[in-house]
Every structure is written in structure tokens, then in C-alpha cells.
JSON list of C-alpha atoms in Angstrom, two decimals:
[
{"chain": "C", "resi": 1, "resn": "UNK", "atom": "CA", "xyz": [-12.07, 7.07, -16.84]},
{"chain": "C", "resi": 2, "resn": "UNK", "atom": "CA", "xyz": [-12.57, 5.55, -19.84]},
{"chain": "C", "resi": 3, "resn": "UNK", "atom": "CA", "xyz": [-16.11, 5.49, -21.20]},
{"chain": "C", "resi": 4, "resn": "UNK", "atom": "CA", "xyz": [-18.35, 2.88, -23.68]},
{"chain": "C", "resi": 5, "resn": "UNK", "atom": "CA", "xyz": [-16.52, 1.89, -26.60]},
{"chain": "C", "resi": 6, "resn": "UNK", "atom": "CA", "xyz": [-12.76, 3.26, -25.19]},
{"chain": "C", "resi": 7, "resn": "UNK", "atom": "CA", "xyz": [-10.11, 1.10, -24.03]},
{"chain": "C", "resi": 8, "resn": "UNK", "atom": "CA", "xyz": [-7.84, 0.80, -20.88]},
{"chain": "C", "resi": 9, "resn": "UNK", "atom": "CA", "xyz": [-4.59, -0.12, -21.49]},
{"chain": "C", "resi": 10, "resn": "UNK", "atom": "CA", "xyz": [-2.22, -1.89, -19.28]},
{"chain": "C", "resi": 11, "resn": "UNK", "atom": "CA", "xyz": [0.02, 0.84, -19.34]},
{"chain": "C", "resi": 12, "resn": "UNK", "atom": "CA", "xyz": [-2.68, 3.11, -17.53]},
{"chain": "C", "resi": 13, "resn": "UNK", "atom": "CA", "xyz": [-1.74, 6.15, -15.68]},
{"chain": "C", "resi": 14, "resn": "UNK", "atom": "CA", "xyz": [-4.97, 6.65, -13.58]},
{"chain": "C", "resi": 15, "resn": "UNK", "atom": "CA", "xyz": [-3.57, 7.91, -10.08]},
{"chain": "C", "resi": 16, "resn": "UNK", "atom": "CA", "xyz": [-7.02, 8.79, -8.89]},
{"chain": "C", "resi": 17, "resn": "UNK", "atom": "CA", "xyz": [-10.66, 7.70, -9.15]},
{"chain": "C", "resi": 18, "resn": "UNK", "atom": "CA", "xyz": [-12.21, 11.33, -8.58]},
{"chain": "C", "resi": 19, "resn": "UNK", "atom": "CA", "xyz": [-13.87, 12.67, -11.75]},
{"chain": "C", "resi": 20, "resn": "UNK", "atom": "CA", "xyz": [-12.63, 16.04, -11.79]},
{"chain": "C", "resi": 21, "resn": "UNK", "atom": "CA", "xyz": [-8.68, 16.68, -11.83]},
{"chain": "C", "resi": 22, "resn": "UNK", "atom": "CA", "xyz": [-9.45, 19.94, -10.48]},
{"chain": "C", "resi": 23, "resn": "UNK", "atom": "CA", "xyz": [-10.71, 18.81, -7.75]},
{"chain": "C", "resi": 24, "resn": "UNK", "atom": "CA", "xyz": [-8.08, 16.43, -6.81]},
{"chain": "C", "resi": 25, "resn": "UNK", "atom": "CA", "xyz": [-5.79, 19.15, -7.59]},
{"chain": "C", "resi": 26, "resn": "UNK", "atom": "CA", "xyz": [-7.30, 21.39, -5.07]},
{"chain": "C", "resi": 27, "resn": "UNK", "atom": "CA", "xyz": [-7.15, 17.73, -2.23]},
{"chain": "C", "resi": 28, "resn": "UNK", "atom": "CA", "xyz": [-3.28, 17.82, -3.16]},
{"chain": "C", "resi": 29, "resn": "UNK", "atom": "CA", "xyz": [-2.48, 21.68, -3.21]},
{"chain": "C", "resi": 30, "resn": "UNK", "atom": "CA", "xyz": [-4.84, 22.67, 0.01]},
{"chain": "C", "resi": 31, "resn": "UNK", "atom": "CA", "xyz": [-4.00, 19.58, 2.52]},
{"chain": "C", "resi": 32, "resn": "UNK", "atom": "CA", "xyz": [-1.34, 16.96, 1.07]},
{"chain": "C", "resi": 33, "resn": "UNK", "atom": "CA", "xyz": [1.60, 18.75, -0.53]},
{"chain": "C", "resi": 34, "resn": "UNK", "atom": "CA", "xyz": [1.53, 21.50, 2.39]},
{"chain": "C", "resi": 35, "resn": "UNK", "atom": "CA", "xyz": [2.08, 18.79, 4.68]},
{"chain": "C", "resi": 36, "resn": "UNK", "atom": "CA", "xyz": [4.70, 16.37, 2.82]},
{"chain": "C", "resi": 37, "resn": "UNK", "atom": "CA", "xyz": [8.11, 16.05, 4.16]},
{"chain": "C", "resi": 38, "resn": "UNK", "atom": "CA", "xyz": [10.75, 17.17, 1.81]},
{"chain": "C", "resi": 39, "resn": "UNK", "atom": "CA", "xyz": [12.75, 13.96, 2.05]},
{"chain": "C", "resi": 40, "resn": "UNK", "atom": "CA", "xyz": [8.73, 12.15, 1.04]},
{"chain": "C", "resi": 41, "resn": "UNK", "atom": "CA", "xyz": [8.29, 14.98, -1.78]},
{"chain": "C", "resi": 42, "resn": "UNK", "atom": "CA", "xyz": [12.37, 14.56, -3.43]},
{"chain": "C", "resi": 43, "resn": "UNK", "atom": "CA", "xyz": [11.77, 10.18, -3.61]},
{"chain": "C", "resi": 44, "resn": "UNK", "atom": "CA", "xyz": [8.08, 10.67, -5.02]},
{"chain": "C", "resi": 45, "resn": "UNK", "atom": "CA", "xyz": [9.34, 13.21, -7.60]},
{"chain": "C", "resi": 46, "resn": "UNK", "atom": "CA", "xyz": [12.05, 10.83, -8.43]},
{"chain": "C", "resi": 47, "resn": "UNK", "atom": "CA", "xyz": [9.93, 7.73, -8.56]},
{"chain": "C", "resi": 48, "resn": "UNK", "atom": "CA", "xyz": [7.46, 9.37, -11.03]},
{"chain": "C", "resi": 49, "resn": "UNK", "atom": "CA", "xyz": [10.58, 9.29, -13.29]},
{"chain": "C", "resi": 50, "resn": "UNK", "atom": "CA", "xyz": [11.20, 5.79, -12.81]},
{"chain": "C", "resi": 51, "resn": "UNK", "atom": "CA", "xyz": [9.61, 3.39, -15.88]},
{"chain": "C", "resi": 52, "resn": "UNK", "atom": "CA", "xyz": [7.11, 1.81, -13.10]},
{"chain": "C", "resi": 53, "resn": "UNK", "atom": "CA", "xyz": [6.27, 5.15, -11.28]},
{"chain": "C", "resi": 54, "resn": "UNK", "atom": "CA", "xyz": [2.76, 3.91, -11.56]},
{"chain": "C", "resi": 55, "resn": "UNK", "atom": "CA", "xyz": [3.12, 1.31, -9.11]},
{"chain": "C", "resi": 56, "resn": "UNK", "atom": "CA", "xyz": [4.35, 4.61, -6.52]},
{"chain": "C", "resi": 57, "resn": "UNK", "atom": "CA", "xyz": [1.68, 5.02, -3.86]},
{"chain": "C", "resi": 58, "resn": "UNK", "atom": "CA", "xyz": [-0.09, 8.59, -4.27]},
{"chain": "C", "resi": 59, "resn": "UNK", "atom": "CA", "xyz": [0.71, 11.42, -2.00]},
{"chain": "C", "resi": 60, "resn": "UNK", "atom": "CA", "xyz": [-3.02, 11.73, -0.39]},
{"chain": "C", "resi": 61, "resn": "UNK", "atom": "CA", "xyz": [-2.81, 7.68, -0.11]},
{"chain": "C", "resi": 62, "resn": "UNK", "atom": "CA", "xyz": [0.74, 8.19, 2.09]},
{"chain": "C", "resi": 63, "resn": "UNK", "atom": "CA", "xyz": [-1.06, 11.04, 4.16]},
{"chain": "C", "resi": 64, "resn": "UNK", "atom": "CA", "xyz": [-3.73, 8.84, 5.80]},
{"chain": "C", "resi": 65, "resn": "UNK", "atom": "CA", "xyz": [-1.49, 5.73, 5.86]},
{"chain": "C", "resi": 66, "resn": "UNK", "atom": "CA", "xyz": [0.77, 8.21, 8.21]},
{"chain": "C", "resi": 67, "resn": "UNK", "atom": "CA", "xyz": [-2.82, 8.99, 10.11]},
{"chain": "C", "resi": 68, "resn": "UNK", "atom": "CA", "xyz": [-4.13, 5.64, 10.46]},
{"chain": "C", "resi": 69, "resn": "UNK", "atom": "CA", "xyz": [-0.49, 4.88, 12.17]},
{"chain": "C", "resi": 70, "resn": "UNK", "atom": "CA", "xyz": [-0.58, 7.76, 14.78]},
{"chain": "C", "resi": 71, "resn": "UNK", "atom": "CA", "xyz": [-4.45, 7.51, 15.20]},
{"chain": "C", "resi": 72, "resn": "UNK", "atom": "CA", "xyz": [-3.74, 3.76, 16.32]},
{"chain": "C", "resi": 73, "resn": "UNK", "atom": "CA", "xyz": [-0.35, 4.28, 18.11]},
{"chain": "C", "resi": 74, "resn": "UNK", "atom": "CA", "xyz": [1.03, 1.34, 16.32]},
{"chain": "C", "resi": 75, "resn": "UNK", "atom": "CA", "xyz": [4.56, 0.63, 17.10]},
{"chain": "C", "resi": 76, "resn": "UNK", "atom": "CA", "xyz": [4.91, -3.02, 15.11]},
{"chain": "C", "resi": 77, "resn": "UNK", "atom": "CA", "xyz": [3.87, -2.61, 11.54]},
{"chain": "C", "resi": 78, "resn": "UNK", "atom": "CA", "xyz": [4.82, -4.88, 8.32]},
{"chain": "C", "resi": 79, "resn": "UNK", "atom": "CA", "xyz": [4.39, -3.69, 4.74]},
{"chain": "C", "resi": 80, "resn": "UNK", "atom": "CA", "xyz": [4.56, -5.91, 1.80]},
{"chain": "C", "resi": 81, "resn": "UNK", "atom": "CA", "xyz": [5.55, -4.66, -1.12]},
{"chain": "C", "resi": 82, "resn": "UNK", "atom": "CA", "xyz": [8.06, -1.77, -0.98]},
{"chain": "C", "resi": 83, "resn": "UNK", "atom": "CA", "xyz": [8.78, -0.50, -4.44]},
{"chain": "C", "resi": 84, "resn": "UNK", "atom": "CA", "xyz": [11.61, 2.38, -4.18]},
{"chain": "C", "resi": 85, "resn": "UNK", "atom": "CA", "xyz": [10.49, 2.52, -0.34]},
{"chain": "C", "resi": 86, "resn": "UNK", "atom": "CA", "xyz": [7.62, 5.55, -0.60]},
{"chain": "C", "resi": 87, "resn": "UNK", "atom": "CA", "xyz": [4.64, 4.35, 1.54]},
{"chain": "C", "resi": 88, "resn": "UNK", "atom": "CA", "xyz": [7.63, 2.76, 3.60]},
{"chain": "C", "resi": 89, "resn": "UNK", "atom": "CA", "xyz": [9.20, 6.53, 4.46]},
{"chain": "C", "resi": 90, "resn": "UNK", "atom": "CA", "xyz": [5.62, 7.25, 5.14]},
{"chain": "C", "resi": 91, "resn": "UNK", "atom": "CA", "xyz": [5.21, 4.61, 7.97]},
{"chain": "C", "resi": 92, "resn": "UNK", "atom": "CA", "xyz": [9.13, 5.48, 9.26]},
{"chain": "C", "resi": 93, "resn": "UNK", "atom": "CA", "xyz": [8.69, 8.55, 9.83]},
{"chain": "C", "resi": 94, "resn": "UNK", "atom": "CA", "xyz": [4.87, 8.22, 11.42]},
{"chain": "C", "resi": 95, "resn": "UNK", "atom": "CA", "xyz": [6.38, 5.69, 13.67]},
{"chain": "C", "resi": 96, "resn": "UNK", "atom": "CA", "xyz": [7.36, 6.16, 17.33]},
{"chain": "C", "resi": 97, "resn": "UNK", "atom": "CA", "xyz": [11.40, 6.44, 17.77]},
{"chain": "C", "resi": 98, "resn": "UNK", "atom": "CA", "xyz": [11.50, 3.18, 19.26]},
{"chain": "C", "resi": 99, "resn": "UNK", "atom": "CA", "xyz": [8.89, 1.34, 16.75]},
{"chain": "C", "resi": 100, "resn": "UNK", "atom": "CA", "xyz": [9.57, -0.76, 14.07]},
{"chain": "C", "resi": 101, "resn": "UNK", "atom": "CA", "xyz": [8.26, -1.70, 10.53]},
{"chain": "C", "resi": 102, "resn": "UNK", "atom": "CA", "xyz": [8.94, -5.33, 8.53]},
{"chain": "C", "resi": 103, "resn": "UNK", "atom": "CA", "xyz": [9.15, -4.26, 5.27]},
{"chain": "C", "resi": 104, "resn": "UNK", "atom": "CA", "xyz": [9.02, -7.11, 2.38]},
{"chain": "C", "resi": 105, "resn": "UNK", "atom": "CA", "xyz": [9.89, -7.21, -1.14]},
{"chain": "C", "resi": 106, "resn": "UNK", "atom": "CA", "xyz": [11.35, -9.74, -3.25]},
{"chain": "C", "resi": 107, "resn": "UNK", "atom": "CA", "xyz": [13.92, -6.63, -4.72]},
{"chain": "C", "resi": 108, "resn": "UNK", "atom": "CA", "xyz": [15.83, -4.15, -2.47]},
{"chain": "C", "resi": 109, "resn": "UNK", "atom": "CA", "xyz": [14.81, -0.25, -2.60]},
{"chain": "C", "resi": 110, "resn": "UNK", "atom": "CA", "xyz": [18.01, 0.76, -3.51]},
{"chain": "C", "resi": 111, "resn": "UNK", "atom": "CA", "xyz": [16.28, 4.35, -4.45]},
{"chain": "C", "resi": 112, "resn": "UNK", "atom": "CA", "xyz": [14.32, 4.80, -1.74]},
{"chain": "C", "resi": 113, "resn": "UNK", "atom": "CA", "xyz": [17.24, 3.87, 0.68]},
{"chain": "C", "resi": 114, "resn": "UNK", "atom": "CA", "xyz": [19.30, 6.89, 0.85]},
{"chain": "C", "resi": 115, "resn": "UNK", "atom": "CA", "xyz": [16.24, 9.15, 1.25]},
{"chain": "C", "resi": 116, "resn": "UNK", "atom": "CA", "xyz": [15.11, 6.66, 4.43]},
{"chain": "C", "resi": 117, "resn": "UNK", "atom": "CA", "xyz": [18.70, 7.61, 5.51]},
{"chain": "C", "resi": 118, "resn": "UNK", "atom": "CA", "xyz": [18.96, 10.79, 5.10]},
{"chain": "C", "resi": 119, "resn": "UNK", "atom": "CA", "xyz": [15.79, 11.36, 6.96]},
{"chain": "C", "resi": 120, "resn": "UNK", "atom": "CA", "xyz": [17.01, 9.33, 9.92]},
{"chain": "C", "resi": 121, "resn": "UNK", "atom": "CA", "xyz": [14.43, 6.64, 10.13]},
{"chain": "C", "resi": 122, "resn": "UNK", "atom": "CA", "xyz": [16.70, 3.65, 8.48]},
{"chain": "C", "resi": 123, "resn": "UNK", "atom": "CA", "xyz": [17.01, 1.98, 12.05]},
{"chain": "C", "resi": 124, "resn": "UNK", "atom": "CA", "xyz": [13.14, 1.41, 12.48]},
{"chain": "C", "resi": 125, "resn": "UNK", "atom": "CA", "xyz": [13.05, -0.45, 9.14]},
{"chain": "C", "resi": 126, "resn": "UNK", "atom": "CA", "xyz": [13.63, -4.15, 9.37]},
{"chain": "C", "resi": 127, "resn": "UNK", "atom": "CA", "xyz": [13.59, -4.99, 5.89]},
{"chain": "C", "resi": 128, "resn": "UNK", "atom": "CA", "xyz": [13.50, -8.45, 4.65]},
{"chain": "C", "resi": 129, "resn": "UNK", "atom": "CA", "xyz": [14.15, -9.42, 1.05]},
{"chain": "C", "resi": 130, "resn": "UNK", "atom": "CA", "xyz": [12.14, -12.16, -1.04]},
{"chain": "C", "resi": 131, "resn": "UNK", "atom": "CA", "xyz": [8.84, -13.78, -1.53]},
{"chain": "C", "resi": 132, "resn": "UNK", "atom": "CA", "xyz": [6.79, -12.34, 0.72]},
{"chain": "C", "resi": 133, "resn": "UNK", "atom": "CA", "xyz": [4.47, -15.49, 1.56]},
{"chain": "C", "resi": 134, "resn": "UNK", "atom": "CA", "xyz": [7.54, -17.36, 2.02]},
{"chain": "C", "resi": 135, "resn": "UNK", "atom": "CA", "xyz": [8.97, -13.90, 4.72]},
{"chain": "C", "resi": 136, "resn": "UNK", "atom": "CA", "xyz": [5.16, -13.81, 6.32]},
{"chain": "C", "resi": 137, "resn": "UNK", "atom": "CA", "xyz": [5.82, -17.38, 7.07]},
{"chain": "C", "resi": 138, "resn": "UNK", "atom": "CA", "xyz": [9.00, -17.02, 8.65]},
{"chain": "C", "resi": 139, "resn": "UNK", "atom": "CA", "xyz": [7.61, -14.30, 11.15]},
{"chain": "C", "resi": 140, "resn": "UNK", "atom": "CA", "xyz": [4.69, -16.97, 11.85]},
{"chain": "C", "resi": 141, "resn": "UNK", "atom": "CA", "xyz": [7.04, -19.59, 12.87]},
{"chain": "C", "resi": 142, "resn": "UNK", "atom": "CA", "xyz": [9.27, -17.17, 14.51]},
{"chain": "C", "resi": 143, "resn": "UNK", "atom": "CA", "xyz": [6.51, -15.80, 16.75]},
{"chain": "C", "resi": 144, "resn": "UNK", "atom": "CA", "xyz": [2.61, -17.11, 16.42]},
{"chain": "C", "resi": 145, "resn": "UNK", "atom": "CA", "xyz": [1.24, -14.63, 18.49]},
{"chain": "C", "resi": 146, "resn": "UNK", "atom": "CA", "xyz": [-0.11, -12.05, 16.68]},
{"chain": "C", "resi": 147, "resn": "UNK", "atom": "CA", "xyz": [1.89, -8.88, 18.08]},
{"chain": "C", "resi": 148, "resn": "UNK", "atom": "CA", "xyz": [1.38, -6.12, 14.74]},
{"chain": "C", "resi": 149, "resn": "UNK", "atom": "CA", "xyz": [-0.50, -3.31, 15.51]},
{"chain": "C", "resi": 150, "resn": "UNK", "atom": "CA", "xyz": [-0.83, -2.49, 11.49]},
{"chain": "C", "resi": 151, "resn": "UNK", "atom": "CA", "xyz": [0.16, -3.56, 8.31]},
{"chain": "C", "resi": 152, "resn": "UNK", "atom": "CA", "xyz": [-0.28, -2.06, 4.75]},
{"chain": "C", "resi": 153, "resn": "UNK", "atom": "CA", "xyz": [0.12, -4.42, 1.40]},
{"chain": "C", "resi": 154, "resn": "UNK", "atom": "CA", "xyz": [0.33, -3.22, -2.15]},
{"chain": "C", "resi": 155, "resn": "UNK", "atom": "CA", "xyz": [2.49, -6.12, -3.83]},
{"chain": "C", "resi": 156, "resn": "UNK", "atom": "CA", "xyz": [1.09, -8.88, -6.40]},
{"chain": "C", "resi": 157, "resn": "UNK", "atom": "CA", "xyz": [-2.59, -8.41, -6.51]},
{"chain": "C", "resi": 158, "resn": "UNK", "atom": "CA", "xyz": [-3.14, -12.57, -7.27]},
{"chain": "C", "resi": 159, "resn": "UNK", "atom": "CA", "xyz": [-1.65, -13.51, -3.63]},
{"chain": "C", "resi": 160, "resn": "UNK", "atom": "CA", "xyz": [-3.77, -10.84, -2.30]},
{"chain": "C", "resi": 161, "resn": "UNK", "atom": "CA", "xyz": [-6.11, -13.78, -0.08]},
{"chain": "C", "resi": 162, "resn": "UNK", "atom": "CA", "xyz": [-3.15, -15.65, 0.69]},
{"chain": "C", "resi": 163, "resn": "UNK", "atom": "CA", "xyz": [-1.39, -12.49, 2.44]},
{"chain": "C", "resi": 164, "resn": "UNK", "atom": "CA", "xyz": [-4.53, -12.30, 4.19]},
{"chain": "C", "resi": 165, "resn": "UNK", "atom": "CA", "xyz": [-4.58, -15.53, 5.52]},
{"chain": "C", "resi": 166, "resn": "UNK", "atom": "CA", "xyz": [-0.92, -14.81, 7.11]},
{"chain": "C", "resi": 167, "resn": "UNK", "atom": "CA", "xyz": [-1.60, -10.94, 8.04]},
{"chain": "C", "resi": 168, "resn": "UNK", "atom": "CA", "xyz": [-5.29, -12.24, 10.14]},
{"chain": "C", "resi": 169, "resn": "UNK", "atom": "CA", "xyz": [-2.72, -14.58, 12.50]},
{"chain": "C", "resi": 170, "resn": "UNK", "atom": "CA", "xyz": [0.76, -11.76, 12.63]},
{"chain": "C", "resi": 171, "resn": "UNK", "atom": "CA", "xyz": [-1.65, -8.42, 13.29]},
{"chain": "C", "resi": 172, "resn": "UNK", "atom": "CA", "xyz": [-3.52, -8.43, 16.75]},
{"chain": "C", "resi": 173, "resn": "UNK", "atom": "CA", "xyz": [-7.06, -8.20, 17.66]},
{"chain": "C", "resi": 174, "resn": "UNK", "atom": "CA", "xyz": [-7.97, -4.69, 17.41]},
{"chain": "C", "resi": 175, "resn": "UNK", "atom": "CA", "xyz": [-4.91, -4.38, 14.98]},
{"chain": "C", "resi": 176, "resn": "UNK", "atom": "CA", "xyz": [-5.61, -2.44, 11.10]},
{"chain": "C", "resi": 177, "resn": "UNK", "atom": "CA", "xyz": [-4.27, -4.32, 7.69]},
{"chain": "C", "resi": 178, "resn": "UNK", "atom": "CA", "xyz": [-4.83, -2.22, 4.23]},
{"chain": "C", "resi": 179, "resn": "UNK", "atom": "CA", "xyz": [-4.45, -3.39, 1.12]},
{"chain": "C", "resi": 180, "resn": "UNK", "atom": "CA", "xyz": [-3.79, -0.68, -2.08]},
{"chain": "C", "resi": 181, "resn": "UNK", "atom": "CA", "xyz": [-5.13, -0.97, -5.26]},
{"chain": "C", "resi": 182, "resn": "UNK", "atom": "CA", "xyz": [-8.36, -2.83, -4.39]},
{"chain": "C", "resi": 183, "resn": "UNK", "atom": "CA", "xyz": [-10.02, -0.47, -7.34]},
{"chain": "C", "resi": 184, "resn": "UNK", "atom": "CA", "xyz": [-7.44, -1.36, -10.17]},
{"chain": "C", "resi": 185, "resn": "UNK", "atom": "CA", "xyz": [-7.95, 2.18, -11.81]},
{"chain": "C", "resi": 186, "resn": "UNK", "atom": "CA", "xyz": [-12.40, 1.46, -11.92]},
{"chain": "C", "resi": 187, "resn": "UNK", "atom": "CA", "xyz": [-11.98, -1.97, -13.79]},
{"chain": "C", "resi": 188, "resn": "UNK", "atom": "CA", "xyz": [-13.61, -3.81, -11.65]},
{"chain": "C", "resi": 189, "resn": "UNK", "atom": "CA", "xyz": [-16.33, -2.55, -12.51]},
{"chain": "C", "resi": 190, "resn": "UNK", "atom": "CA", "xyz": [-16.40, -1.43, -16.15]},
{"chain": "C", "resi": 191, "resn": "UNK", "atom": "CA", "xyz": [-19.28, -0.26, -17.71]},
{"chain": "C", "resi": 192, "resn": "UNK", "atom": "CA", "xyz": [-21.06, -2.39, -20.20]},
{"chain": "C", "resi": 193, "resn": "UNK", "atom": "CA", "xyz": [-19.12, -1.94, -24.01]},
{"chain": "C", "resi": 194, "resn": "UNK", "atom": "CA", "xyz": [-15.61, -0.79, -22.13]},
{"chain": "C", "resi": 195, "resn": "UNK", "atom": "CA", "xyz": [-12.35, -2.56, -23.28]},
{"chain": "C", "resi": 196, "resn": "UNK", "atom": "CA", "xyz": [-10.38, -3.42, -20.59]},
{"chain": "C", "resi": 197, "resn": "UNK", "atom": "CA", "xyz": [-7.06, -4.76, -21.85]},
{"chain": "C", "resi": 198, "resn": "UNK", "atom": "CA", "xyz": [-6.73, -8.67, -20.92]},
{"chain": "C", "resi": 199, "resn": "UNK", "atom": "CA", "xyz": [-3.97, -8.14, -18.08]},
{"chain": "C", "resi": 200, "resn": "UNK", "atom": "CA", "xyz": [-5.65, -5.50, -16.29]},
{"chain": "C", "resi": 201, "resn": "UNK", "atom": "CA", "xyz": [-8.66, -7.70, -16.62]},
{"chain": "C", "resi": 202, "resn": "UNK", "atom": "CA", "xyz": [-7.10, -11.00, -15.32]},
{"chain": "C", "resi": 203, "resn": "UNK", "atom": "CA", "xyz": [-6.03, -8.86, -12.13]},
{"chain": "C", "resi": 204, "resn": "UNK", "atom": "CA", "xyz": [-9.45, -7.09, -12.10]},
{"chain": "C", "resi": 205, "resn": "UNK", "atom": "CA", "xyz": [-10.98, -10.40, -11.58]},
{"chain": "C", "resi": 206, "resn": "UNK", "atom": "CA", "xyz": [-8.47, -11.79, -9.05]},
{"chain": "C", "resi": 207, "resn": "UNK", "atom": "CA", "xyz": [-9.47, -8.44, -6.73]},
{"chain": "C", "resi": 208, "resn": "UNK", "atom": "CA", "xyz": [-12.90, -8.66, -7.48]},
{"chain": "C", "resi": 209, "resn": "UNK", "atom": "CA", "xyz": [-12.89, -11.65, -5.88]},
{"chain": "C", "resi": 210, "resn": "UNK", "atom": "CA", "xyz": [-10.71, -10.78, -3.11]},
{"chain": "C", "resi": 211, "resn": "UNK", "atom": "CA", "xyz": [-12.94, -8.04, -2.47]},
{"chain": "C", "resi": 212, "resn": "UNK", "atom": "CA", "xyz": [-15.66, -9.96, -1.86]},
{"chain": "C", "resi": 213, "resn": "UNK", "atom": "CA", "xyz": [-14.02, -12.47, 0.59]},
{"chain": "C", "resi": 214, "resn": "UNK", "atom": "CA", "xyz": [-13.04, -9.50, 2.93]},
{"chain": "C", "resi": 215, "resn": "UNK", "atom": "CA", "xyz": [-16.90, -8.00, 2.01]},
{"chain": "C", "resi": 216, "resn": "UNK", "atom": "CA", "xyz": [-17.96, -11.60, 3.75]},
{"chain": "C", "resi": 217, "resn": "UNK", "atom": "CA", "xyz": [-15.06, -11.82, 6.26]},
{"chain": "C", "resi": 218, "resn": "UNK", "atom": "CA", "xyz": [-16.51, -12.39, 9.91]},
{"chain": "C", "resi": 219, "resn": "UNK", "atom": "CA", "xyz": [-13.04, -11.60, 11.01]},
{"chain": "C", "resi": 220, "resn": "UNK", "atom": "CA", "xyz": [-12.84, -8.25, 10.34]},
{"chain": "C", "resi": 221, "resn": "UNK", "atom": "CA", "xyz": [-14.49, -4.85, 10.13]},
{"chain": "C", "resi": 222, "resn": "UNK", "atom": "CA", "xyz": [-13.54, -3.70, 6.48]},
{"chain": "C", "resi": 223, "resn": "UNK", "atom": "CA", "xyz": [-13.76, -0.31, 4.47]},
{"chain": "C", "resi": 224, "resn": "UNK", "atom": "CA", "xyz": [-13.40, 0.19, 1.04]},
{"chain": "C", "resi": 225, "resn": "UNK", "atom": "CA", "xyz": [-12.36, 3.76, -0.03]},
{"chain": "C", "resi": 226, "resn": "UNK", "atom": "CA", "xyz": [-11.83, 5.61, -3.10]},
{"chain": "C", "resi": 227, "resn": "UNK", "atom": "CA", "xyz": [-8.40, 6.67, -2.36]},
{"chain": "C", "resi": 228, "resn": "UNK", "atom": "CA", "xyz": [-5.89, 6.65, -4.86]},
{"chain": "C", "resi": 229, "resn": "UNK", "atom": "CA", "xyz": [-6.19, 3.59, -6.87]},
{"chain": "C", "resi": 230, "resn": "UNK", "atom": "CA", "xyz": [-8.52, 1.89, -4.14]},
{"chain": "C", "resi": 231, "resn": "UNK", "atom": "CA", "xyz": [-7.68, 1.12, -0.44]},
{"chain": "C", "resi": 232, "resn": "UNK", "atom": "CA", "xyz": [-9.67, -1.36, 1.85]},
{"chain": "C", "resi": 233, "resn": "UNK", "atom": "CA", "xyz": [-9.03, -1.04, 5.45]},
{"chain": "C", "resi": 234, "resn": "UNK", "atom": "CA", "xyz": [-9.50, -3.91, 7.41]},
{"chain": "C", "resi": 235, "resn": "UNK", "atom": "CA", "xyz": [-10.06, -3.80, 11.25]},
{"chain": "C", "resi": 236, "resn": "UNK", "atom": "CA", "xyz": [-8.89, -7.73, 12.79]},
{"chain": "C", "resi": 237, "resn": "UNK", "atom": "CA", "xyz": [-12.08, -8.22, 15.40]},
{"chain": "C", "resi": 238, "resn": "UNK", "atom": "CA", "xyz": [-11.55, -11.57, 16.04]}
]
């Protein structure tokens, strides 16, 4: 992490907030990689050659996504944001047979698809493409009772509190919404004489904010974790 005086670039490729690499080594070689499916390892080894493979969700971050699923036997999840479709594989192939996940994104995973195919999940993936406020709406007006058990978001960081607003009414009491990046590779909170470059810092303001609104939310119980770039965890009480 960059220290007093360095800069952070937009380009960054910070994939964990741990201070030793060793360490997170040791996380990934002892309990993540040991348990990845192939068809999970082949797209994330693929996506780290794509020009935006920092936008991938990490392997560890995947891991307990798949957890949190089973550990709350959701059946009805919705992820917003897909990328080439790696956190999406994730929740396929955590979900029941007969389950379902709304996946959103204003492009099409063309290569993540095949992978989803080839590891026989593609029917449990409803995937709807475009602007995600305008597809959260649609399942609003399709159905206002909340009926998602779960539903993880790591798409445009500025529409972060309106996705919220949406997600509070679609997932059910009791239900679990997580939202990536919540961290923004330690820039929201840079130490005094740091350098942040002006786009990561316009987005490290928009989730400091955001963080604070779910911090003060009397809706939910909420968890901030250290995970990858940053995950929050949100439990709906109410």
C-alpha cells in the first residue's frame, strides 16, 4: 500500500488489503486454490489476461460468497454487475439445482458464458442485460414482495445507495446483500501526504459516503471486512 509521499494510480493492481503477500499467499495456497473448481480456476486465469482483469472478483472473495450462499440456503439470489461472469459461476454452482440467480449487467459475459456452460449451471442463471437500476426496477414492479434470499453487487461504485434502496425492498427480511469493493484498494482512508490519483479519489469519496449510510442504516445488520478489495455484508432486519 502506498505510503507518505507515493502515489496510487488509477490503474492500481491491489487485489488484497493484507500487508504481507506471503501471507495471503499461504490464505490462497492452504484453503482457496485447493478448493476451486477447475471450470472457476480456467475463467479466473483467463480474466486476469483480460485488459480489466482488475475489476475480476478475487478467489478468497468467491470462496465465502459460495459460503454465505450455502450457510443461508438461499435459492433466489441477484447479482449486479457480472463482468466475464466469475463471482456469477461462484453463486451457480453454490446454488441448489432448482435455484436461481438474476444476474445484471449493462454488457453480456460472452467469456464467462461457455465456462457457466460447460459446468452445467447455465439454466439457474437468469441473466438480464442493461442498466441495472432501470432491471432492479423492473423486478420491483414485476413482484414487490421482497422474495431474494441474497444478493451480491460489485458494479458502478456512484449508484452504490441507489442499488441499495432497490435491493432493501427485492431481498427478504432475514435475507444477506454484499457489496465488493467498499475499501477501493485503502483509499478511503489514505494517510496524511498520500497521492491518490483524482478518479480513484472521486470514487473513494462516493463509498466513503456510502459506507457510512449502511454504518447508520437501522435496516440492517452490516459488516465490513477486509476481503479482497473490501466487502460489506449487510443482513435486511427490517
Amino acid at each position: 500500500m502506498a505510503a507518505g509521499g507515493c502515489d496510487i494510480n488509477a490503474s492500481y493492481d491491489i487485489k488484497h488489503l493484507l500487508k504481507s503477500d506471503a501471507l495471503y499467499k499461504y490464505i490462497l495456497d492452504t484453503t482457496v486454490f485447493p478448493r476451486e473448481p477447475e471450470c472457476m480456476r480456467d475463467l479466473r486465469l483467463l480474466t486476469d489476461k483480460h485488459q480489466r482483469g482488475i475489476m475480476q472478483s478475487t478467489a478468497e472473495e468467491a470462496q465465502l460468497l459460495q459460503l454465505l450462499i450455502k450457510i443461508a440456503g438461499a435459492r433466489n439470489t441477484i447479482e449486479v454487475g457480472v463482468f466475464t461472469g466469475y463471482s456469477l459461476l461462484a453463486t451457480a454452482l453454490a446454488l441448489p439445482e432448482d435455484a436461481k440467480v438474476v444476474a445484471i449487467d449493462i454488457n453480456r459475459f460472452e467469456l464467462g458464458l461457455p465456462f457457466i456452460q460447460k459446468a452445467g449451471v447455465a439454466h439457474k442463471v437468469d441473466f438480464r442485460e442493461g442498466r441495472a437500476l432501470d432491471r432492479l426496477d423492473e423486478l420491483l414492479a414485476a413482484d414487490p414482495v421482497a422474495q431474494y434470499d441474497f444478493a451480491f453487487v460489485d458494479a458502478d461504485k456512484q449508484n452504490y445507495g441507489r442499488y441499495h434502496e432497490q435491493l432493501i425492498r427485492l431481498v427478504r427480511v432475514g435475507g444477506t446483500i454484499v457489496y465488493d469493493n467498499t475499501l477501493w484498494g485503502g483509499t478511503v482512508a489514505v494517510l496524511p501526504g498520500v497521492v491518490v490519483d483524482s478518479v480513484l479519489a472521486s470514487i473513494a469519496e462516493f463509498l466513503k459516503g456510502f459506507n457510512a449510510e449502511l454504518a447508520a442504516d437501522p435496516c440492517v445488520d452490516v459488516c465490513q471486512i477486509a476481503v479482497g478489495d473490501g466487502l460489506t455484508i449487510c443482513r435486511r432486519l427490517v
